[in-house]
Amino acid sequence: GHHKHFVPNHTKRLDMFYSPIRHPHLEPSYRKLFPFLPINGRKPILFDKLQAIFGAGDGLRGKTVALWGLAFKPETDDMRESTALVMIDLLTAAGCTVRAYDPVAMDECRRRVGDRVTYCRDMYDALLDADALLLVTEWKEFRLPAWPVVKKAMRRPLVIDGRNIFDAEELAENGFEYHCIGK
């Protein structure tokens, strides 16, 4: 509807008034509430987690990262406030190959970032030889993947769940290294 930019615009206002630079004691709570926003030039927490796993510097160079979801929210192709755009910039700058899939926003992503990413035909295609899967947008079709198929397609069974929609126990039972936000 016409209020679709309410949350991103208001979180930017929160950043102005409650930024961790002005109120450093609020940063941990702020990062849990708004994990996708860069804070005062800092990278989104998803990228921080990837760097912690693979190492800063050249640790990500040559890695393949699958992105599930490109739009800023499900059921739209709107990418104006999308974390995926920031992640694509950071990942490609770090030397990663990015394989992306979104049920609706592929054309919009292509218009915005061109051929810097590989556009995949479905969510499983995006996983081929991936060193990590980043869930960016919580589309319904991403909620219940066939984990054995996911694991077989990936080079390394690593899932970073940016929306906390997956069951940590289920992923552990299927042999995945699993990271989520704020837990």
PDB file of N, CA, C and O in Angstrom, residues 8 32 80 123 134 150 176:
ATOM      1  N   PRO A   8      11.177   1.795   6.966  1.00  0.00           N
ATOM      2  CA  PRO A   8      12.528   2.266   6.676  1.00  0.00           C
ATOM      3  C   PRO A   8      12.716   3.753   6.974  1.00  0.00           C
ATOM      4  O   PRO A   8      13.739   4.152   7.523  1.00  0.00           O
ATOM      5  N   LYS A  32      19.968  -5.282  17.560  1.00  0.00           N
ATOM      6  CA  LYS A  32      18.984  -6.371  17.560  1.00  0.00           C
ATOM      7  C   LYS A  32      17.673  -5.936  16.917  1.00  0.00           C
ATOM      8  O   LYS A  32      17.033  -6.702  16.219  1.00  0.00           O
ATOM      9  N   ARG A  80      14.259  -0.199  -3.001  1.00  0.00           N
ATOM     10  CA  ARG A  80      14.805   1.095  -2.565  1.00  0.00           C
ATOM     11  C   ARG A  80      15.446   1.045  -1.188  1.00  0.00           C
ATOM     12  O   ARG A  80      16.420   1.744  -0.942  1.00  0.00           O
ATOM     13  N   MET A 123      15.422 -20.935  -6.005  1.00  0.00           N
ATOM     14  CA  MET A 123      16.209 -20.844  -4.771  1.00  0.00           C
ATOM     15  C   MET A 123      17.292 -21.921  -4.679  1.00  0.00           C
ATOM     16  O   MET A 123      18.344 -21.681  -4.096  1.00  0.00           O
ATOM     17  N   LEU A 134      22.740 -16.648   2.556  1.00  0.00           N
ATOM     18  CA  LEU A 134      22.226 -15.535   3.352  1.00  0.00           C
ATOM     19  C   LEU A 134      20.745 -15.364   3.046  1.00  0.00           C
ATOM     20  O   LEU A 134      20.382 -15.103   1.894  1.00  0.00           O
ATOM     21  N   VAL A 150      19.416 -28.679  -0.152  1.00  0.00           N
ATOM     22  CA  VAL A 150      20.220 -27.478   0.093  1.00  0.00           C
ATOM     23  C   VAL A 150      21.660 -27.880   0.399  1.00  0.00           C
ATOM     24  O   VAL A 150      22.616 -27.355  -0.185  1.00  0.00           O
ATOM     25  N   PHE A 176      24.070 -28.513   9.325  1.00  0.00           N
ATOM     26  CA  PHE A 176      24.389 -27.150   8.934  1.00  0.00           C
ATOM     27  C   PHE A 176      25.023 -26.370  10.066  1.00  0.00           C
ATOM     28  O   PHE A 176      24.696 -26.569  11.238  1.00  0.00           O
TER      29      PHE A 176
END
